[in-house]
């Protein structure tokens, strides 16, 4: 594999690496008044204020402090952190909870928690290390809630995906399904190295044993696939390398791959490695990757 990738040869992906670099730490912060702040290695706004909270941006992480905690008489100021395709960012909420937001994701949250329940809204993927202060912490993703007190877990819930997944690293969580027609929520309890999968199309939820480290390795700069279809692999690569893609070979959607890759690897090398392992080819046409 080393010889194949490094030996001089005609590169069919001559333009792809210059057009689609690996993602970097960058995001957009939307303040409660609608103001938009660019965040990233070349765009640090210093210290901001929203309501009574101060917001600092340092080392690719925004942190909230100040603000009145647990006072429902105070108005609630909501912020939203959005990462583009090819981006990612870190966040520390006012209660000390730490969040790693993956590419193509958004998190909506209060600048300080005024109620007895701490609740945030996620579209996309994020890893949470929740601080324990006695108040439940809820991650809402449409019709699924993940409820914890203090623990570490990963939630993958892109609105365009057919399944939402919650993977527990340590502690204990309850994954709840919201059913407006029933006063009792349906759900399941997760222990470490367990994963809950929710299918919005059917309303069904299942629980399986997994190696949680494989679902959180993106935080350590890795791209990891476990016998996943090429359709899923291409979708995840597209979020990190920010490219469009299509399938001319419909059967290739169901080819399966397992790999652990460095997120700094060039996209052309990743595609070449996939070509070596199965009967699939890639071309770069009109700024889009085509699967043949």
GROMACS .gro file of C-alpha atoms in nm:
model
  292
    1UNK     CA    1   0.000   0.000   0.000
    2UNK     CA    2   0.285   0.240   0.086
    3UNK     CA    3   0.457   0.174  -0.248
    4UNK     CA    4   0.129   0.214  -0.441
    5UNK     CA    5   0.046   0.548  -0.277
    6UNK     CA    6   0.395   0.699  -0.288
    7UNK     CA    7   0.527   0.575  -0.622
    8UNK     CA    8   0.519   0.833  -0.903
    9UNK     CA    9   0.220   0.775  -1.130
   10UNK     CA   10  -0.040   0.965  -1.326
   11UNK     CA   11  -0.269   1.114  -1.062
   12UNK     CA   12  -0.635   1.090  -1.162
   13UNK     CA   13  -0.714   1.320  -0.868
   14UNK     CA   14  -0.477   1.597  -0.975
   15UNK     CA   15  -0.711   1.873  -0.859
   16UNK     CA   16  -0.904   1.718  -0.575
   17UNK     CA   17  -0.651   1.772  -0.296
   18UNK     CA   18  -0.607   2.141  -0.371
   19UNK     CA   19  -0.984   2.191  -0.386
   20UNK     CA   20  -1.078   1.980  -0.081
   21UNK     CA   21  -0.839   2.006   0.210
   22UNK     CA   22  -0.900   1.831   0.546
   23UNK     CA   23  -1.125   2.028   0.779
   24UNK     CA   24  -1.003   2.283   1.032
   25UNK     CA   25  -1.131   2.432   1.357
   26UNK     CA   26  -1.383   2.697   1.252
   27UNK     CA   27  -1.742   2.788   1.335
   28UNK     CA   28  -2.001   3.065   1.345
   29UNK     CA   29  -2.153   3.189   1.672
   30UNK     CA   30  -2.503   3.336   1.652
   31UNK     CA   31  -2.585   3.562   1.948
   32UNK     CA   32  -2.930   3.611   2.101
   33UNK     CA   33  -2.982   3.936   1.907
   34UNK     CA   34  -2.899   3.765   1.576
   35UNK     CA   35  -2.544   3.894   1.558
   36UNK     CA   36  -2.301   3.664   1.378
   37UNK     CA   37  -1.942   3.611   1.494
   38UNK     CA   38  -1.681   3.420   1.293
   39UNK     CA   39  -1.466   3.183   1.498
   40UNK     CA   40  -1.147   3.004   1.398
   41UNK     CA   41  -0.771   3.008   1.388
   42UNK     CA   42  -0.761   3.338   1.199
   43UNK     CA   43  -1.072   3.497   1.352
   44UNK     CA   44  -1.076   3.549   1.729
   45UNK     CA   45  -1.332   3.803   1.854
   46UNK     CA   46  -1.179   3.828   2.203
   47UNK     CA   47  -1.438   3.867   2.480
   48UNK     CA   48  -1.808   3.906   2.398
   49UNK     CA   49  -2.113   3.970   2.615
   50UNK     CA   50  -2.468   3.841   2.584
   51UNK     CA   51  -2.713   3.914   2.863
   52UNK     CA   52  -2.512   3.890   3.184
   53UNK     CA   53  -2.276   3.626   3.044
   54UNK     CA   54  -1.927   3.685   2.912
   55UNK     CA   55  -1.799   3.476   2.623
   56UNK     CA   56  -1.430   3.417   2.558
   57UNK     CA   57  -1.272   3.252   2.257
   58UNK     CA   58  -0.933   3.089   2.306
   59UNK     CA   59  -0.755   2.785   2.157
   60UNK     CA   60  -1.051   2.698   1.933
   61UNK     CA   61  -1.296   2.689   2.223
   62UNK     CA   62  -1.558   2.938   2.335
   63UNK     CA   63  -1.635   2.948   2.707
   64UNK     CA   64  -1.926   3.104   2.898
   65UNK     CA   65  -1.905   3.252   3.245
   66UNK     CA   66  -2.101   3.494   3.461
   67UNK     CA   67  -2.475   3.510   3.415
   68UNK     CA   68  -2.726   3.420   3.685
   69UNK     CA   69  -2.770   3.047   3.727
   70UNK     CA   70  -3.098   2.890   3.837
   71UNK     CA   71  -3.304   3.211   3.845
   72UNK     CA   72  -3.619   3.155   3.632
   73UNK     CA   73  -3.720   3.520   3.676
   74UNK     CA   74  -3.430   3.621   3.449
   75UNK     CA   75  -3.479   3.628   3.071
   76UNK     CA   76  -3.327   3.340   2.876
   77UNK     CA   77  -3.067   3.434   2.617
   78UNK     CA   78  -3.004   3.164   2.354
   79UNK     CA   79  -2.690   3.126   2.144
   80UNK     CA   80  -2.618   2.888   1.858
   81UNK     CA   81  -2.284   2.745   1.750
   82UNK     CA   82  -2.267   2.623   1.390
   83UNK     CA   83  -1.982   2.437   1.225
   84UNK     CA   84  -1.966   2.420   0.844
   85UNK     CA   85  -1.874   2.115   0.640
   86UNK     CA   86  -1.501   2.093   0.676
   87UNK     CA   87  -1.508   2.251   1.024
   88UNK     CA   88  -1.536   2.175   1.394
   89UNK     CA   89  -1.521   2.361   1.725
   90UNK     CA   90  -1.523   2.321   2.103
   91UNK     CA   91  -1.752   2.479   2.360
   92UNK     CA   92  -1.771   2.511   2.738
   93UNK     CA   93  -2.118   2.593   2.863
   94UNK     CA   94  -2.192   2.811   3.165
   95UNK     CA   95  -2.235   2.505   3.392
   96UNK     CA   96  -1.891   2.370   3.299
   97UNK     CA   97  -2.016   2.109   3.051
   98UNK     CA   98  -1.773   2.063   2.762
   99UNK     CA   99  -1.890   1.998   2.406
  100UNK     CA  100  -1.698   1.897   2.093
  101UNK     CA  101  -1.901   1.983   1.783
  102UNK     CA  102  -1.826   1.786   1.466
  103UNK     CA  103  -1.841   1.915   1.109
  104UNK     CA  104  -2.175   2.023   0.960
  105UNK     CA  105  -2.345   2.048   1.300
  106UNK     CA  106  -2.523   2.305   1.516
  107UNK     CA  107  -2.594   2.337   1.888
  108UNK     CA  108  -2.848   2.578   2.040
  109UNK     CA  109  -2.816   2.650   2.412
  110UNK     CA  110  -2.879   2.917   2.680
  111UNK     CA  111  -2.589   3.140   2.784
  112UNK     CA  112  -2.680   3.044   3.142
  113UNK     CA  113  -2.920   2.778   3.270
  114UNK     CA  114  -3.216   2.934   3.452
  115UNK     CA  115  -3.440   2.629   3.499
  116UNK     CA  116  -3.410   2.313   3.706
  117UNK     CA  117  -3.337   2.125   3.380
  118UNK     CA  118  -3.042   2.203   3.154
  119UNK     CA  119  -3.148   2.155   2.793
  120UNK     CA  120  -2.971   2.204   2.459
  121UNK     CA  121  -3.074   2.130   2.099
  122UNK     CA  122  -2.844   1.945   1.859
  123UNK     CA  123  -2.855   1.891   1.484
  124UNK     CA  124  -2.551   1.690   1.378
  125UNK     CA  125  -2.286   1.523   1.590
  126UNK     CA  126  -2.133   1.625   1.923
  127UNK     CA  127  -1.947   1.469   2.213
  128UNK     CA  128  -2.050   1.583   2.563
  129UNK     CA  129  -1.872   1.576   2.898
  130UNK     CA  130  -2.153   1.686   3.127
  131UNK     CA  131  -2.073   1.845   3.463
  132UNK     CA  132  -2.268   1.708   3.759
  133UNK     CA  133  -2.460   1.976   3.950
  134UNK     CA  134  -2.778   1.787   4.042
  135UNK     CA  135  -2.987   1.920   3.753
  136UNK     CA  136  -3.070   1.687   3.461
  137UNK     CA  137  -2.896   1.765   3.135
  138UNK     CA  138  -3.098   1.693   2.817
  139UNK     CA  139  -2.975   1.685   2.459
  140UNK     CA  140  -3.277   1.723   2.228
  141UNK     CA  141  -3.259   1.601   1.868
  142UNK     CA  142  -3.607   1.633   1.724
  143UNK     CA  143  -3.812   1.345   1.858
  144UNK     CA  144  -3.529   1.196   2.069
  145UNK     CA  145  -3.392   1.317   2.402
  146UNK     CA  146  -3.077   1.200   2.580
  147UNK     CA  147  -3.109   1.265   2.955
  148UNK     CA  148  -2.812   1.253   3.196
  149UNK     CA  149  -2.686   1.394   3.524
  150UNK     CA  150  -2.311   1.388   3.468
  151UNK     CA  151  -2.137   1.166   3.215
  152UNK     CA  152  -1.960   1.141   2.877
  153UNK     CA  153  -2.139   1.038   2.559
  154UNK     CA  154  -2.161   1.095   2.183
  155UNK     CA  155  -2.476   1.189   1.991
  156UNK     CA  156  -2.496   1.157   1.613
  157UNK     CA  157  -2.826   1.303   1.486
  158UNK     CA  158  -2.801   1.467   1.147
  159UNK     CA  159  -3.151   1.559   1.034
  160UNK     CA  160  -3.084   1.417   0.684
  161UNK     CA  161  -2.968   1.076   0.815
  162UNK     CA  162  -3.205   0.777   0.853
  163UNK     CA  163  -3.085   0.693   1.207
  164UNK     CA  164  -2.989   0.881   1.523
  165UNK     CA  165  -2.729   0.724   1.754
  166UNK     CA  166  -2.633   0.785   2.117
  167UNK     CA  167  -2.315   0.610   2.234
  168UNK     CA  168  -2.220   0.605   2.603
  169UNK     CA  169  -1.856   0.631   2.709
  170UNK     CA  170  -1.896   0.650   3.087
  171UNK     CA  171  -2.173   0.705   3.339
  172UNK     CA  172  -2.537   0.630   3.261
  173UNK     CA  173  -2.791   0.790   3.028
  174UNK     CA  174  -3.155   0.745   2.934
  175UNK     CA  175  -3.252   0.783   2.570
  176UNK     CA  176  -3.616   0.889   2.544
  177UNK     CA  177  -3.850   0.905   2.247
  178UNK     CA  178  -4.100   1.187   2.248
  179UNK     CA  179  -4.456   1.077   2.169
  180UNK     CA  180  -4.712   1.353   2.197
  181UNK     CA  181  -4.997   1.100   2.204
  182UNK     CA  182  -4.865   0.922   2.513
  183UNK     CA  183  -4.802   1.068   2.861
  184UNK     CA  184  -4.524   0.813   2.916
  185UNK     CA  185  -4.205   0.845   2.711
  186UNK     CA  186  -4.058   0.532   2.555
  187UNK     CA  187  -3.686   0.484   2.594
  188UNK     CA  188  -3.391   0.279   2.709
  189UNK     CA  189  -3.108   0.304   2.964
  190UNK     CA  190  -2.749   0.287   2.839
  191UNK     CA  191  -2.445   0.160   3.024
  192UNK     CA  192  -2.085   0.225   2.907
  193UNK     CA  193  -2.005   0.080   2.563
  194UNK     CA  194  -2.371   0.059   2.467
  195UNK     CA  195  -2.539   0.241   2.182
  196UNK     CA  196  -2.903   0.336   2.123
  197UNK     CA  197  -3.017   0.366   1.761
  198UNK     CA  198  -3.341   0.548   1.681
  199UNK     CA  199  -3.512   0.526   1.342
  200UNK     CA  200  -3.733   0.835   1.295
  201UNK     CA  201  -3.910   0.669   1.002
  202UNK     CA  202  -4.049   0.388   1.217
  203UNK     CA  203  -4.024   0.533   1.568
  204UNK     CA  204  -3.828   0.225   1.679
  205UNK     CA  205  -3.530   0.225   1.913
  206UNK     CA  206  -3.274  -0.052   1.964
  207UNK     CA  207  -2.975  -0.105   2.191
  208UNK     CA  208  -2.647  -0.279   2.104
  209UNK     CA  209  -2.305  -0.341   2.259
  210UNK     CA  210  -2.027  -0.143   2.089
  211UNK     CA  211  -1.672  -0.023   2.140
  212UNK     CA  212  -1.748   0.339   2.228
  213UNK     CA  213  -1.396   0.452   2.141
  214UNK     CA  214  -1.468   0.385   1.775
  215UNK     CA  215  -1.753   0.635   1.779
  216UNK     CA  216  -1.559   0.911   1.956
  217UNK     CA  217  -1.225   0.883   1.776
  218UNK     CA  218  -1.317   1.182   1.556
  219UNK     CA  219  -1.232   1.397   1.859
  220UNK     CA  220  -0.876   1.260   1.855
  221UNK     CA  221  -0.829   1.338   1.487
  222UNK     CA  222  -0.932   1.002   1.342
  223UNK     CA  223  -1.189   0.886   1.088
  224UNK     CA  224  -1.310   0.540   1.182
  225UNK     CA  225  -1.541   0.308   0.990
  226UNK     CA  226  -1.673  -0.028   1.111
  227UNK     CA  227  -1.807  -0.238   0.824
  228UNK     CA  228  -2.002   0.065   0.699
  229UNK     CA  229  -2.155   0.101   0.354
  230UNK     CA  230  -1.980   0.315   0.096
  231UNK     CA  231  -2.289   0.538   0.095
  232UNK     CA  232  -2.229   0.612   0.465
  233UNK     CA  233  -1.852   0.640   0.425
  234UNK     CA  234  -1.882   0.895   0.143
  235UNK     CA  235  -2.134   1.100   0.339
  236UNK     CA  236  -1.900   1.121   0.640
  237UNK     CA  237  -1.597   1.202   0.424
  238UNK     CA  238  -1.796   1.472   0.244
  239UNK     CA  239  -1.872   1.647   0.574
  240UNK     CA  240  -1.505   1.665   0.669
  241UNK     CA  241  -1.351   1.737   0.327
  242UNK     CA  242  -1.649   1.945   0.202
  243UNK     CA  243  -1.717   1.788  -0.137
  244UNK     CA  244  -2.017   1.683  -0.345
  245UNK     CA  245  -2.046   1.327  -0.471
  246UNK     CA  246  -2.266   1.096  -0.676
  247UNK     CA  247  -2.292   0.726  -0.762
  248UNK     CA  248  -2.289   0.608  -1.124
  249UNK     CA  249  -2.239   0.255  -0.994
  250UNK     CA  250  -2.553   0.201  -0.784
  251UNK     CA  251  -2.428  -0.134  -0.651
  252UNK     CA  252  -2.124   0.038  -0.498
  253UNK     CA  253  -2.348   0.205  -0.239
  254UNK     CA  254  -2.362  -0.128  -0.054
  255UNK     CA  255  -1.989  -0.205  -0.060
  256UNK     CA  256  -1.867  -0.212   0.301
  257UNK     CA  257  -1.544  -0.078   0.450
  258UNK     CA  258  -1.361  -0.087   0.782
  259UNK     CA  259  -1.075   0.154   0.843
  260UNK     CA  260  -0.909   0.389   1.094
  261UNK     CA  261  -0.767   0.693   0.917
  262UNK     CA  262  -0.594   1.015   1.011
  263UNK     CA  263  -0.821   1.318   0.960
  264UNK     CA  264  -0.520   1.503   0.814
  265UNK     CA  265  -0.480   1.245   0.536
  266UNK     CA  266  -0.543   1.375   0.185
  267UNK     CA  267  -0.878   1.276   0.039
  268UNK     CA  268  -0.712   1.140  -0.277
  269UNK     CA  269  -0.508   0.890  -0.072
  270UNK     CA  270  -0.821   0.773   0.108
  271UNK     CA  271  -1.000   0.715  -0.221
  272UNK     CA  272  -0.698   0.531  -0.363
  273UNK     CA  273  -0.693   0.300  -0.060
  274UNK     CA  274  -1.062   0.220  -0.112
  275UNK     CA  275  -0.992   0.144  -0.479
  276UNK     CA  276  -0.728  -0.107  -0.368
  277UNK     CA  277  -0.963  -0.301  -0.143
  278UNK     CA  278  -1.269  -0.352  -0.364
  279UNK     CA  279  -1.401  -0.321  -0.717
  280UNK     CA  280  -1.477   0.052  -0.710
  281UNK     CA  281  -1.327   0.348  -0.892
  282UNK     CA  282  -1.347   0.724  -0.838
  283UNK     CA  283  -1.329   1.016  -1.077
  284UNK     CA  284  -1.327   1.389  -1.010
  285UNK     CA  285  -1.560   1.568  -1.249
  286UNK     CA  286  -1.703   1.918  -1.242
  287UNK     CA  287  -1.588   1.968  -0.881
  288UNK     CA  288  -1.764   1.650  -0.769
  289UNK     CA  289  -1.641   1.299  -0.685
  290UNK     CA  290  -1.813   1.031  -0.894
  291UNK     CA  291  -1.822   0.667  -0.780
  292UNK     CA  292  -1.786   0.427  -1.073
   0.00000   0.00000   0.00000
